[in-house]
XYZ file of C-alpha atoms in Angstrom:
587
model
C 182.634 -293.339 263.747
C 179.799 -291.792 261.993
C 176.124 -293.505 262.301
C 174.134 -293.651 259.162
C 170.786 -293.935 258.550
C 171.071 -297.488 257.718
C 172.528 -298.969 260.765
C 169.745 -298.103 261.741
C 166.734 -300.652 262.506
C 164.243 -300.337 259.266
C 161.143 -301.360 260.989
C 161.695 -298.169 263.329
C 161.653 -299.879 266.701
C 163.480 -297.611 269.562
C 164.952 -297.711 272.920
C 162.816 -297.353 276.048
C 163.386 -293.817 275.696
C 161.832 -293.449 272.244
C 165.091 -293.341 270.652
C 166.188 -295.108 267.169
C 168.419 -298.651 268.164
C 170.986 -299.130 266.132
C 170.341 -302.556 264.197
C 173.859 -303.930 265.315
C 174.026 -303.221 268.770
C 169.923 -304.250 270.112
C 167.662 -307.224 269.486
C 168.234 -310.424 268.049
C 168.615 -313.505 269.905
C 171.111 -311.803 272.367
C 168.095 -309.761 273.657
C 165.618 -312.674 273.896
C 168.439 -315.167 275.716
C 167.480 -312.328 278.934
C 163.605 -313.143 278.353
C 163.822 -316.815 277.995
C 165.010 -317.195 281.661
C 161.728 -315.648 282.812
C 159.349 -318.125 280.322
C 160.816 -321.128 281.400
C 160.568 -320.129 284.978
C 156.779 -318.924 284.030
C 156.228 -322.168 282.366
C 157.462 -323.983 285.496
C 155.526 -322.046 288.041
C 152.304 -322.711 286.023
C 152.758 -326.303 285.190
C 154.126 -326.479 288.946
C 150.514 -325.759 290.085
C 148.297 -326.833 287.285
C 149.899 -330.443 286.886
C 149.089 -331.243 290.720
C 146.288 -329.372 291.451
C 143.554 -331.690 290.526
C 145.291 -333.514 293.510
C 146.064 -331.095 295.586
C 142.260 -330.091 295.770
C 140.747 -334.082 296.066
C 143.599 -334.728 298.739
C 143.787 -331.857 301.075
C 140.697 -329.798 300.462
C 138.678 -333.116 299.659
C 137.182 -331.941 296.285
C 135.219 -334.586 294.537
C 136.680 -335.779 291.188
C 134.081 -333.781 289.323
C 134.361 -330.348 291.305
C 138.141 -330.613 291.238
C 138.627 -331.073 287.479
C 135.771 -327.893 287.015
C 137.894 -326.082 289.774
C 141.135 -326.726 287.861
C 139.424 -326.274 284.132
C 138.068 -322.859 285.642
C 141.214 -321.645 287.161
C 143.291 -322.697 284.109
C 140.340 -321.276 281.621
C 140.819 -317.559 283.332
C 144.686 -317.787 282.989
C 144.274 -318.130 279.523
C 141.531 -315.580 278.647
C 142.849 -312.576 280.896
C 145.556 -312.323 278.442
C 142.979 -310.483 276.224
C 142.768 -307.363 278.834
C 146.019 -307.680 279.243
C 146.600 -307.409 275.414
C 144.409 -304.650 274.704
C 145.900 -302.619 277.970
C 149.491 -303.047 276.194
C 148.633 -301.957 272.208
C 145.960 -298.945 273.507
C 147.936 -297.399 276.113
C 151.132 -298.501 278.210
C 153.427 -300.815 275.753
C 154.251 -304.697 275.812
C 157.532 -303.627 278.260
C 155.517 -301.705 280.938
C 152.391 -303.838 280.787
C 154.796 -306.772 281.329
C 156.199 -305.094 284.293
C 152.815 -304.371 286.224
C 151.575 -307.964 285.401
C 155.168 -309.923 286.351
C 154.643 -307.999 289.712
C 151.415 -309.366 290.410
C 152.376 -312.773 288.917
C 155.066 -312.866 291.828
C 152.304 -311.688 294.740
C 149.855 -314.471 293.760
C 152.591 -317.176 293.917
C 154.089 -315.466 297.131
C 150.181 -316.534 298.165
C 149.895 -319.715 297.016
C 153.009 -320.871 298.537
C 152.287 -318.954 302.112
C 148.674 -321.185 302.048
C 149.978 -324.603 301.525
C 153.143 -323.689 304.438
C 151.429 -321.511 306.978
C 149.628 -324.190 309.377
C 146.460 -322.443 309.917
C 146.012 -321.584 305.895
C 145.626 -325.172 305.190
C 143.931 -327.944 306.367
C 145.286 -330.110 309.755
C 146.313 -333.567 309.171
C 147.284 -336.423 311.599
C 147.941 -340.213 310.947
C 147.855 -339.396 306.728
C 143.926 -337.788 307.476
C 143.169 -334.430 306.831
C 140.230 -332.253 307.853
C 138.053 -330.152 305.946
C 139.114 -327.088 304.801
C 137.693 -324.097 306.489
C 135.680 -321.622 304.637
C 138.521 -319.220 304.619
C 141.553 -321.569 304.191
C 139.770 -322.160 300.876
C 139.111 -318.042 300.093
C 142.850 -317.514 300.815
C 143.932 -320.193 298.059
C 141.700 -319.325 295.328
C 142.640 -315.547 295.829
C 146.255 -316.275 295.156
C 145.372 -318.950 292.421
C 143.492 -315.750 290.709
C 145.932 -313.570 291.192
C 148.313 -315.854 289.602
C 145.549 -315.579 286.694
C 144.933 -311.869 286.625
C 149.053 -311.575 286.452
C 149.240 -313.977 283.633
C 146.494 -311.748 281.705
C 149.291 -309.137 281.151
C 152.507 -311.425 280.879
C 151.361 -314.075 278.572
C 150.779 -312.232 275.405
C 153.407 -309.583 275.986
C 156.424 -311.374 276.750
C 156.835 -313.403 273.639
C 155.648 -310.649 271.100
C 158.260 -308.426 272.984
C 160.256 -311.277 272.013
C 159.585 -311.201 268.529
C 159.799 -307.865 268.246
C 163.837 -308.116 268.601
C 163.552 -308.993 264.982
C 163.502 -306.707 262.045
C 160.758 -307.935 259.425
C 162.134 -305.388 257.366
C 165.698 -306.805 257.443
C 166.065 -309.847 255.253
C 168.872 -311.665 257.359
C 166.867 -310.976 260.846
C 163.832 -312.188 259.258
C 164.818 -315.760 258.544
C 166.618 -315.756 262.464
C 162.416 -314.779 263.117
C 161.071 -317.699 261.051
C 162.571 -320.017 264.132
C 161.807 -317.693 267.324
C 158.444 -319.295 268.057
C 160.278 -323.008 267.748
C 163.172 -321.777 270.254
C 160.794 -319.905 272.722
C 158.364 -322.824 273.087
C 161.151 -325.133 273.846
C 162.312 -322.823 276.879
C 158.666 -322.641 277.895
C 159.199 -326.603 278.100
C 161.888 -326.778 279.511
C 160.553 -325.140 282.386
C 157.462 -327.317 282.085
C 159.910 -330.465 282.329
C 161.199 -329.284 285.154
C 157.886 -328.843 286.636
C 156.209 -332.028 286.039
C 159.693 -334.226 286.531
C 160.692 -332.525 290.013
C 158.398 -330.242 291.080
C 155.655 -332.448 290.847
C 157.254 -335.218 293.237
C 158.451 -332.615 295.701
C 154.465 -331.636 296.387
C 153.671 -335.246 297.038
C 156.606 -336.520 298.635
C 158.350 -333.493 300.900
C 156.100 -330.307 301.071
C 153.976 -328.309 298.724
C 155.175 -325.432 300.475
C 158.535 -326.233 298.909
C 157.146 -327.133 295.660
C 155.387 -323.435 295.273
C 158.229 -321.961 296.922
C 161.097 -323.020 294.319
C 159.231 -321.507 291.296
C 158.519 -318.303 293.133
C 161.863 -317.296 294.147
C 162.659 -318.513 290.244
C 160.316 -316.054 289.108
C 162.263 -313.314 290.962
C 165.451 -314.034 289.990
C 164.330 -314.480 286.294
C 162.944 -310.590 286.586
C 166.143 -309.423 287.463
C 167.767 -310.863 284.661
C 164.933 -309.481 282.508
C 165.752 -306.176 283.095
C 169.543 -306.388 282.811
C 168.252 -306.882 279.391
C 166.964 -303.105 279.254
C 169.858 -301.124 277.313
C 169.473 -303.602 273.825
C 166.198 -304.005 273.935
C 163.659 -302.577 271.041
C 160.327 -301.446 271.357
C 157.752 -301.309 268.304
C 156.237 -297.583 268.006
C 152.477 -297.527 268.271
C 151.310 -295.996 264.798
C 147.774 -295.748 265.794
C 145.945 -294.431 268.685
C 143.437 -296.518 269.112
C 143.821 -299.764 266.934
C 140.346 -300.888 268.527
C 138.530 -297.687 268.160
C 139.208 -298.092 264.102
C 138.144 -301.312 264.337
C 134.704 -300.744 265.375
C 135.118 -297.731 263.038
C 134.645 -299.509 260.213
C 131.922 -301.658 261.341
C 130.115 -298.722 261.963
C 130.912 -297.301 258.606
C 129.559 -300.137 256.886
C 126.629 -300.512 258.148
C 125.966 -296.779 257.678
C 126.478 -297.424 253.878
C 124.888 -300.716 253.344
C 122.188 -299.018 250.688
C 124.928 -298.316 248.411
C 126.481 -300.550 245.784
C 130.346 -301.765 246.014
C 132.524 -300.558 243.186
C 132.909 -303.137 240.245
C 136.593 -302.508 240.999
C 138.341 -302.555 244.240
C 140.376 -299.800 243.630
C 138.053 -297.522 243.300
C 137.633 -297.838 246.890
C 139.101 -295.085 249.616
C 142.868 -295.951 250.245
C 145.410 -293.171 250.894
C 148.459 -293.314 248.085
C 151.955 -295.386 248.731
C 153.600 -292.191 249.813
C 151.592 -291.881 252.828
C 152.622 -295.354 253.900
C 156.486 -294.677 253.280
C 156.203 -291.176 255.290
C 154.411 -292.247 258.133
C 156.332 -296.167 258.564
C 152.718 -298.026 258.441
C 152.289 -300.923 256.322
C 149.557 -300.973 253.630
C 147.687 -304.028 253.872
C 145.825 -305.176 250.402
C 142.722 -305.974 249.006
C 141.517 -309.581 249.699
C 137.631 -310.526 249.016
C 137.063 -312.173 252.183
C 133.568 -310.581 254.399
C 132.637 -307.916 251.128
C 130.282 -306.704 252.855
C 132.577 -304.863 255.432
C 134.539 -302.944 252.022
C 131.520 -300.827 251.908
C 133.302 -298.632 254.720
C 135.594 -297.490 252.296
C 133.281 -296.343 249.592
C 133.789 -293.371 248.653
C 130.942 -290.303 248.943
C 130.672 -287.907 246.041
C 129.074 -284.238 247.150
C 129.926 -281.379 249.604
C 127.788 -283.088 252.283
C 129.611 -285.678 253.224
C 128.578 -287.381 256.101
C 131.845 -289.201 257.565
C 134.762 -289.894 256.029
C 135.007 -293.356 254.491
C 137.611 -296.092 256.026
C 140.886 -296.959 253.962
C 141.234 -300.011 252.287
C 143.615 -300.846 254.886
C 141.580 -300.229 258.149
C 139.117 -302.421 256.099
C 141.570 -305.145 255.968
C 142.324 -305.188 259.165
C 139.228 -306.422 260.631
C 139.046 -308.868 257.732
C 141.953 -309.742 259.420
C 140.442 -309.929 262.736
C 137.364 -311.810 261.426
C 139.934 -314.321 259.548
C 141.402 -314.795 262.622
C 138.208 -315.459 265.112
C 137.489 -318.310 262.428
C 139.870 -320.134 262.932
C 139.846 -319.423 266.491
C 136.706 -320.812 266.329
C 138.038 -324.269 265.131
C 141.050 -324.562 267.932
C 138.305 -324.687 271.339
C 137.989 -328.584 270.827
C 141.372 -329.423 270.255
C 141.855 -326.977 273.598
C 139.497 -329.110 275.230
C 141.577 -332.572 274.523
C 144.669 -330.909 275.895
C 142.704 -329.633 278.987
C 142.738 -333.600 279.751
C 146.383 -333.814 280.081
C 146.397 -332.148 283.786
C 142.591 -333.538 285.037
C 141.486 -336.981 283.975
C 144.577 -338.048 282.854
C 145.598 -337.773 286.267
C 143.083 -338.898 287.667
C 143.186 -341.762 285.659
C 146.674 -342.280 286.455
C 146.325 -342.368 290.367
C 144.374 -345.754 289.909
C 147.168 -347.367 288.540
C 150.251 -349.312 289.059
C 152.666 -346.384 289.311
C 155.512 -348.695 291.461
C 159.215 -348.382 289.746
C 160.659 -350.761 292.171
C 159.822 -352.121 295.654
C 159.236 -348.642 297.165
C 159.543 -345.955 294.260
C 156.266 -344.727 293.297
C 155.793 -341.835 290.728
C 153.451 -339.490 290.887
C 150.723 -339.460 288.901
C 151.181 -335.731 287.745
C 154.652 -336.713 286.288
C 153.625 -338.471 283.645
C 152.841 -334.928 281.476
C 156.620 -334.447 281.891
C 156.201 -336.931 278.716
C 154.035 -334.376 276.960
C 156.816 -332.025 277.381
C 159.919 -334.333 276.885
C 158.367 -335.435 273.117
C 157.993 -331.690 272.756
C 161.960 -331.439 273.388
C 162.649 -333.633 271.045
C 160.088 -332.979 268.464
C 161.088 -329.069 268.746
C 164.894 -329.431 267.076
C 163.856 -332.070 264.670
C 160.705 -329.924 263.286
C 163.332 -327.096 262.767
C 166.441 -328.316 261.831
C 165.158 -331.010 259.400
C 161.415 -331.477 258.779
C 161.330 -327.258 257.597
C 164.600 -327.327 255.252
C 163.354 -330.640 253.830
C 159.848 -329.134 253.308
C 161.330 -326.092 252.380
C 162.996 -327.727 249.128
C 159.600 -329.266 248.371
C 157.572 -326.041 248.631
C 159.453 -323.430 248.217
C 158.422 -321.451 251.528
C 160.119 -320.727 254.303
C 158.476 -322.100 256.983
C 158.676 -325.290 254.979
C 154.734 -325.653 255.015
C 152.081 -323.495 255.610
C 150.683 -321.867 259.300
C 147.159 -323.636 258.520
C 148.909 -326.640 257.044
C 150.945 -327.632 260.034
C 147.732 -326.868 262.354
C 146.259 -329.519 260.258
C 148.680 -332.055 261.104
C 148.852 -331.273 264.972
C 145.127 -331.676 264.898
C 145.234 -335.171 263.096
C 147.645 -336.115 265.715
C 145.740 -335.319 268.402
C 142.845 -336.995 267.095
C 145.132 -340.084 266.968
C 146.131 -339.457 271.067
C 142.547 -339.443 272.175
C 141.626 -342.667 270.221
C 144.631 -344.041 271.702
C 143.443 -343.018 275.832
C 140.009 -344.458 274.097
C 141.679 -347.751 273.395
C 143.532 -347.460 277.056
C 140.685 -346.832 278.904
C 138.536 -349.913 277.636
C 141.873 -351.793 278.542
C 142.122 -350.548 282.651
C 137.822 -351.333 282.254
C 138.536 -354.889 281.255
C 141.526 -355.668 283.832
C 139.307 -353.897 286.274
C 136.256 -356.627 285.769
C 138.627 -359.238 285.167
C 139.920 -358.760 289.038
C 136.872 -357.364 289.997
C 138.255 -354.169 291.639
C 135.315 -351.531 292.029
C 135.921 -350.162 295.010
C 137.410 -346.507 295.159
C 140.685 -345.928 295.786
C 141.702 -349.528 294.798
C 144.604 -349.710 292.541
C 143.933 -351.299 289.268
C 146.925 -353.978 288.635
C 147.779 -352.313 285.201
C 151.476 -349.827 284.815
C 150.297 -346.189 284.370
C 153.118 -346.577 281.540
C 150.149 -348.000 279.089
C 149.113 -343.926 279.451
C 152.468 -343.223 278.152
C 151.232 -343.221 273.867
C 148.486 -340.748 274.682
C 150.972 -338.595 276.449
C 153.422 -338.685 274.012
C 151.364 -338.145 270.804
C 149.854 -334.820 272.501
C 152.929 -333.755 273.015
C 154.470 -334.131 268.969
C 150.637 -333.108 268.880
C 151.897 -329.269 270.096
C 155.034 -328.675 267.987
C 152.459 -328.293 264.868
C 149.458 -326.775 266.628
C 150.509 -325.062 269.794
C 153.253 -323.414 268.262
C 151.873 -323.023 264.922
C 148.874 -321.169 266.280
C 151.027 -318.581 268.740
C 152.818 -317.474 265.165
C 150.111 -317.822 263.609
C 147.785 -315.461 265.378
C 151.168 -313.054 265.546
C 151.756 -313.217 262.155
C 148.127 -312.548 260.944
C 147.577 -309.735 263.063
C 147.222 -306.081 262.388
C 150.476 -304.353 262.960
C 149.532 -302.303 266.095
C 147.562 -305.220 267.275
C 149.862 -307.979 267.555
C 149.548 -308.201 271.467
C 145.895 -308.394 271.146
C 146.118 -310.802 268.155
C 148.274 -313.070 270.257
C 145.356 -313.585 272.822
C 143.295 -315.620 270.109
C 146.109 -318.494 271.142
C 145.878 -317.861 274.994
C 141.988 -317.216 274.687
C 141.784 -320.554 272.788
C 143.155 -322.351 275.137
C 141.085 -321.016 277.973
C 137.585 -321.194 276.514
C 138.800 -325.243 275.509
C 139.439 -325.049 279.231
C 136.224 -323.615 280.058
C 134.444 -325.886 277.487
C 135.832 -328.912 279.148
C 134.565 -327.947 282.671
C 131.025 -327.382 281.032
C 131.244 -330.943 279.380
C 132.361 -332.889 282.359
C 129.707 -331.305 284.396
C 126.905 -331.967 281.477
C 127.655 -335.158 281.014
C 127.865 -336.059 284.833
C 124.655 -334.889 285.773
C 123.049 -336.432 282.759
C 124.653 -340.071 282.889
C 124.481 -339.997 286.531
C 120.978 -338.689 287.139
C 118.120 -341.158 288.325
C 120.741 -343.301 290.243
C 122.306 -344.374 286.664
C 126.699 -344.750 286.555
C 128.230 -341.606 285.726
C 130.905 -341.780 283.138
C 133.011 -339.394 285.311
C 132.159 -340.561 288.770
C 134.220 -339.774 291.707
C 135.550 -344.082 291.765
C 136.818 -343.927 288.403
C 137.221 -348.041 288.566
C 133.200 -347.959 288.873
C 133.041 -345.512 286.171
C 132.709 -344.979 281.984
C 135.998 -342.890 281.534
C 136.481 -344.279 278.043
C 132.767 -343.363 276.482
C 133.746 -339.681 277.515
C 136.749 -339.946 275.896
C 134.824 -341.910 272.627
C 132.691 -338.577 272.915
C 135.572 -335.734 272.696
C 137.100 -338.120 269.402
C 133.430 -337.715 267.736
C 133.992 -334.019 268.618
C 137.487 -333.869 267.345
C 136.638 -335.473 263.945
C 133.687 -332.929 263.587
C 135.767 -330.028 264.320
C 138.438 -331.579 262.067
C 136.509 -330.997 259.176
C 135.428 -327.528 260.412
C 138.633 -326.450 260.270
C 139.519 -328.177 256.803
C 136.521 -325.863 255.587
C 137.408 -322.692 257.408
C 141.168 -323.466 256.261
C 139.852 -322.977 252.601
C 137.715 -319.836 253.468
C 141.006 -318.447 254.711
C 143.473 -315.885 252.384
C 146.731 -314.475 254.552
C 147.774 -311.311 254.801
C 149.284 -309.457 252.311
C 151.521 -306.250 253.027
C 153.405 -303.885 251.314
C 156.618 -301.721 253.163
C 159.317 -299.591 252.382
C 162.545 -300.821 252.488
C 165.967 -299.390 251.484
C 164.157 -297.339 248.624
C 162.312 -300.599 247.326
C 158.497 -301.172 247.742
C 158.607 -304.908 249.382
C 155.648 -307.093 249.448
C 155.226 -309.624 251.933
C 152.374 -312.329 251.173
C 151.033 -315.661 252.034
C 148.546 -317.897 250.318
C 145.890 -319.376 251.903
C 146.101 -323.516 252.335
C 144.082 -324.514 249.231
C 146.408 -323.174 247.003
C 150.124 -323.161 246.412
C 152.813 -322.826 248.915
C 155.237 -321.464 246.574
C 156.495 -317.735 247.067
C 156.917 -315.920 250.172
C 154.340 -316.260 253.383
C 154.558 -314.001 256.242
């Protein structure tokens, strides 16, 4: 049978030998159903050790509350910003695949650690009679050097694995591209799965039969999953890098433009430097349009009349593509305190939980940690309704695709989680008055109140991530230069690890200030002696603030707009920014 040109992917992705894939035979969903086994597994490892590890550190290294929930934040924070280097490694020089490879490697060694220094008897503290002694100096070296190499791992899986996975679709291909406008809904929901998992089972077979076991079921997961990754191999596609050095250009043009700040900016845009549409069809880039965002960076592009030219100007479409960049950090900008209110979901929430009633029963107890399997279980259910009903019925109302817009349904997950944290607010102030009521101030007493009244605040946070979690990992792939989308993905994991970071910062602030000169700390290490709920009044004040921050940055913002060849027709693929209307196609 003869193979035309057409059958052909038209975004020119090829095999791992830097051959053309035919469109039929690679990609789609039946290449991501061999990744999703690995995220969920991921997923499971990390929420394994990050759900429990505020108590794993206060129980059997005898952390105080405070140093435990910085430990945690800090840990977490670097899993989350090491994507960047692990970006900028795969779109300048080895590929998402092999960059993934390296990083799922060292992913496996660090959890390989972790589990050999909560099982080996001298990597962990002795215990007898339910006491444990202090951990030695090097007990606690050896378990932060496999929770970091856990993190450096993570730098080069996270924001590989799930652009790999949308790179099985064809944007060029109008049938693959609508199977696209769902990947991000699908893949989260495996990630939660494997979160479920971790918080529902994982979680009680730390605290109740050996931690050794609970590290050690996610690690020999992990392994497995990689083998069924690479089964994968032979339908895979992998994007072509189009540009050397995507951040060499970048600082290109900054350079550029401030080298030609004296001279005035055309009264038309197109008399700027752009190369002409056939360049784009030959060479398979996309040419990326005029917007009038940052002006001043458009003066790269100017063009210099005379024989002594002194560099040659940028393109219209390098230009755009830091606009794009810029665009992007914005709104980055406005995600760090909504980061920070997740961040409480696997430290004070915990915390909070373990002075509870947490009895099902006579002898049943749950742990504390289980209670984010909530989180995850109204992301389950939240997941299928958000795509299989809230987007078509949207979609008949607006007109686009995605039923509302990227910066529209960050909105919502924003006002929802402003809504959770009033609600542990209201919670808090609750466990306070039951706790004077009975006066019970003494650590470690357990407050005669169900840690189900936590359940709202769980719950919310959770519907809370189907708009913003999700909607900023497409997001920050959609909106990214073409041969930057790995590195445009790390805004997400970055966000997330600076709201990490930030949250460690606060709780230590606001210790030392509201504890200093004998005063009560609001985050003291007896939490029934403490002022939980004024911290958590003080991140709502925050997340108002940054609410409208990100109402004003939202108008600010103008999507990407693309043109591409396709089939012998110039396509143009656009999106408007949220202040104006929703109608016509957004990529």
């Amino acid at each position: 049978m003869e193979i035309k040109d057409e059958d052909f992917t038209k975004d020119g992705t090829v095999d791992l030998r830097g051959r053309p894939v035919l469109a039929s035979k690679t990609g789609k969903w039946k290449a991501c159903a061999f990744l999703v086994g690995y995220e969920a597994f991921e997923r499971m490892a990390f929420y394994g050790i990050a759900s429990n590890l505020v108590v794993y550190l206060t129980t059997q290294l005898h952390e105080d509350t405070v140093s435990s929930v910085r430990n945690v934040n800090n840990w977490s924070g670097a899993v989350w910003i090491t994507p960047i280097l692990g970006a900028y490694i795969a779109d300048s020089y080895l590929g998402r695949f092999w960059t993934f490879t390296a990083s799922s490697l060292i992913y496996v060694l660090g959890m390989v650690l972790l589990t050999l220094a909560v099982s080996i008897k001298f990597l962990k503290p002795t215990c007898a009679n339910g006491v444990c002694t202090k951990a030695t100096t090097s007990q606690v070296a050896f378990i932060y050097t496999a929770l970091y190499t856990i993190a450096i791992g993570a730098g080069g899986t996270k924001p590989n694995i799930s652009t790999f996975g949308a790179d099985q679709f064809d944007d060029l291909n109008p049938n693959e591209k609508r199977l696209k406008a769902s990947f991000f809904n699908w893949w989260m929901f495996s990630a939660f799965s494997g979160a479920l998992l971790a918080t529902l089972v994982l979680v009680y077979i730390q605290e109740n039969l050996s931690w050794g076991l609970g590290y050690g079921i996610p690690t020999v997961g992990l392994i497995v999953s990689l083998f069924i990754f690479y089964m994968g191999t032979p339908i895979y596609r992998h994007k072509v890098r189009k540009t050397k050095s995507p951040a060499g250009e970048l600082v290109r043009v900054f350079i550029n433009a401030v080298a030609n700040r004296k001279y005035d900016l055309p009264s038309n845009s197109s008399m700027l430097h752009e190369f002409d549409r056939q360049y784009y069809i030959s060479t398979g880039k996309r040419q990326v349009l005029y917007t009038p965002m940052f002006r001043f960076l458009d003066k790269a592009a100017i063009k210099q009349e005379g024989t002594n030219i002194s560099r040659q100007p940028c393109t219209v479409t390098q230009v755009e593509c830091v606009k794009l960049v810029l665009g992007m950090a914005m709104i980055w900008a406005v995600t760090l305190i909504p980061s920070t209110i997740w961040a409480q979901v696997n430290t004070l929430f915990v915390k909070q939980g373990t002075t509870m009633n947490r009895h099902l029963g006579p002898t049943f107890q749950i742990p504390a940690a289980s209670l984010g399997s909530f989180v995850t279980l109204s992301m389950l259910i939240s997941v299928p309704m958000y795509d299989r009903y809230f987007v078509p019925f949207m979609r008949k109302k607006t007109g686009n695709p995605r039923g509302i817009t990227l910066l529209q349904r960050l909105g919502i997950g924003f006002v929802i989680q402003i809504i959770a944290i009033a609600i542990a607010y209201a919670v808090e102030m609750k466990r306070l008055q039951v706790i004077k009521r009975h006066h019970i101030f003494g650590h470690g007493e357990i407050v005669p109140m169900t840690i189900f009244y936590l359940l709202p605040q769980y719950v919310l946070l959770g519907i809370a991530d189907v708009f913003n979690a999700i909607g900023l990992l497409e997001f920050f792939y959609d909106q990214s230069p073409e041969d930057m989308q790995s590195l445009g993905t790390t805004f997400f994991t970055s966000g997330i690890g600076v709201g990490n970071f930030l949250n460690s910062f606060l709780v230590t602030v606001v210790d030392q200030i509201t504890g200093r000169n004998g005063g009560k700390s609001w985050i003291g290490n007896n939490l029934n002696d403490s002022h939980l709920d004024y911290y958590y009044g003080f991140l709502m004040v925050l997340s108002a603030l940054n609410l409208v921050l990100f109402l004003l940055a939202s108008t600010k913002y103008i999507y990407k707009t693309e043109f591409s060849k396709v089939e012998g027709c110039d396509v143009e693929m656009e999106g408007k920014g949220l202040e104006v209307s929703t109608l016509g196609l957004q990529v």
